[in-house]
Coordinates of C-alpha atoms in Angstrom, one line a residue:
M23 CA 72.5 92.5 159.8
D24 CA 73.6 96.0 160.3
I25 CA 75.4 97.3 157.2
G26 CA 76.5 100.6 158.7
L27 CA 80.1 99.5 158.5
L28 CA 79.9 99.6 154.7
K29 CA 79.9 103.4 154.9
R30 CA 83.1 103.5 156.9
D31 CA 86.4 103.7 155.0
D32 CA 88.4 102.9 158.1
F33 CA 86.9 99.6 159.4
Q34 CA 89.9 97.4 160.2
V35 CA 90.3 94.3 162.4
W36 CA 93.0 92.1 163.7
V37 CA 92.4 88.7 162.0
P38 CA 94.1 85.4 162.9
F39 CA 96.3 84.1 160.1
M40 CA 98.2 80.8 160.8
D41 CA 100.3 81.6 164.0
A42 CA 100.1 85.3 163.4
E43 CA 97.6 88.2 163.3
V44 CA 97.0 90.6 160.4
L45 CA 95.4 94.0 160.7
I46 CA 93.0 93.9 157.7
R47 CA 91.0 96.9 156.5
Y48 CA 87.7 96.4 154.7
V49 CA 87.9 97.0 151.0
S50 CA 84.7 98.0 149.3
L51 CA 83.7 96.7 145.9
D52 CA 84.1 100.1 144.4
E53 CA 87.7 100.3 145.7
L54 CA 88.3 96.7 144.5
R55 CA 87.2 97.7 141.0
E56 CA 89.5 100.8 141.1
I57 CA 92.4 98.5 142.1
N58 CA 91.7 96.1 139.2
K59 CA 91.4 99.1 136.8
K60 CA 94.8 100.4 137.9
A61 CA 96.3 96.9 137.5
T62 CA 94.9 96.4 134.0
R63 CA 97.3 96.8 131.1
V64 CA 95.9 98.2 127.9
S65 CA 97.6 97.6 124.6
W66 CA 96.8 98.1 120.9
D67 CA 97.6 95.8 118.1
R68 CA 98.5 96.8 114.5
K69 CA 94.8 96.8 113.5
H70 CA 94.2 99.3 116.3
Q71 CA 92.2 96.8 118.4
K72 CA 92.4 97.4 122.1
T73 CA 93.3 94.6 124.4
E74 CA 93.0 94.7 128.2
E75 CA 94.7 92.3 130.5
L76 CA 94.7 92.2 134.3
D77 CA 98.2 92.0 135.8
T78 CA 97.4 89.8 138.8
V79 CA 100.8 90.4 140.5
E80 CA 100.1 94.2 140.4
A81 CA 96.5 93.7 141.5
N82 CA 97.7 91.6 144.5
R83 CA 100.3 94.2 145.4
L84 CA 97.8 97.1 145.2
L85 CA 95.2 95.1 147.2
G86 CA 97.7 94.4 149.9
R87 CA 98.6 98.1 150.2
A88 CA 94.9 98.9 150.5
A89 CA 93.9 96.2 152.9
V90 CA 96.9 95.3 155.1
R91 CA 97.6 97.8 157.9
G92 CA 100.0 95.7 160.0
W93 CA 100.8 92.3 161.4
K94 CA 102.1 90.5 164.5
G95 CA 103.9 87.2 164.6
I96 CA 105.3 87.1 161.1
T97 CA 109.0 86.3 161.2
M98 CA 111.9 85.9 158.8
N99 CA 114.9 83.8 159.8
G100 CA 113.7 83.9 163.4
E101 CA 113.5 87.7 163.5
E102 CA 110.3 89.8 163.6
F103 CA 109.4 90.8 160.0
P104 CA 108.2 94.4 160.4
Y105 CA 105.2 95.7 158.6
S106 CA 105.9 98.2 155.8
E107 CA 104.3 98.7 152.4
E108 CA 107.4 97.2 150.8
N109 CA 107.3 94.1 153.1
C110 CA 103.6 93.8 152.4
D111 CA 104.4 93.9 148.6
F112 CA 106.9 91.1 149.2
L113 CA 104.4 88.9 151.0
M114 CA 101.5 89.6 148.6
T115 CA 103.7 88.7 145.5
R116 CA 105.7 85.8 147.0
W117 CA 103.5 84.0 149.5
L118 CA 100.4 82.4 148.0
E119 CA 98.6 81.6 151.3
F120 CA 99.1 85.2 152.5
A121 CA 97.8 86.7 149.3
R122 CA 94.8 84.4 149.2
F123 CA 94.0 85.2 152.8
V124 CA 94.1 89.0 152.2
N125 CA 92.1 88.6 149.0
E126 CA 89.4 86.6 150.7
V127 CA 89.1 88.4 154.0
C128 CA 89.4 92.1 153.1
I129 CA 86.2 92.1 151.0
D130 CA 84.2 89.9 153.4
I131 CA 82.5 92.3 155.8
Q132 CA 80.9 89.4 157.7
A133 CA 84.2 87.6 158.3
L134 CA 85.7 90.9 159.5
M135 CA 82.7 91.5 161.8
D136 CA 83.0 88.0 163.2
A137 CA 86.7 88.5 163.8
E138 CA 86.0 91.7 165.7
K139 CA 83.3 90.0 167.8
E140 CA 85.6 87.1 168.7
R141 CA 88.4 89.5 169.6
K142 CA 86.2 91.6 171.8
A143 CA 84.9 88.4 173.5
K144 CA 88.4 87.2 174.1
N145 CA 89.5 90.6 175.5
S146 CA 86.5 90.7 177.7
L147 CA 87.3 87.3 179.2
L148 CA 90.9 88.3 179.7
T149 CA 90.0 91.5 181.5
S150 CA 87.1 90.1 183.5
G151 CA 89.4 87.9 185.6
H152 CA 87.9 84.6 184.3
D153 CA 90.0 81.7 183.0

């Protein structure tokens, strides 16, 4: 397996999701750790003991902003639901299946490479004149 893609910060792929497609950017483990660090709340009790707690809603929101670069085929009330960071926040905090999909796919380089290969093969068939 060629792991050269791990050095790229811009590797992104259109990945099928239900009846839509989502443009997902690969998120490295270092970046994932940084997101979790930003989403961790630190508090101190009266005995000056430090407590850390991951805010999973904030972690999902930040991961969505890092990983999702666009989408096609997502609608709201029959109208196209345009991609924006705010709309991504909405989906990442309100739609469990979407958040789970983004969480699983954005850190799985093999799944992203497979999606890229499948997309290239599909495009090749479409442009080669074959059915």
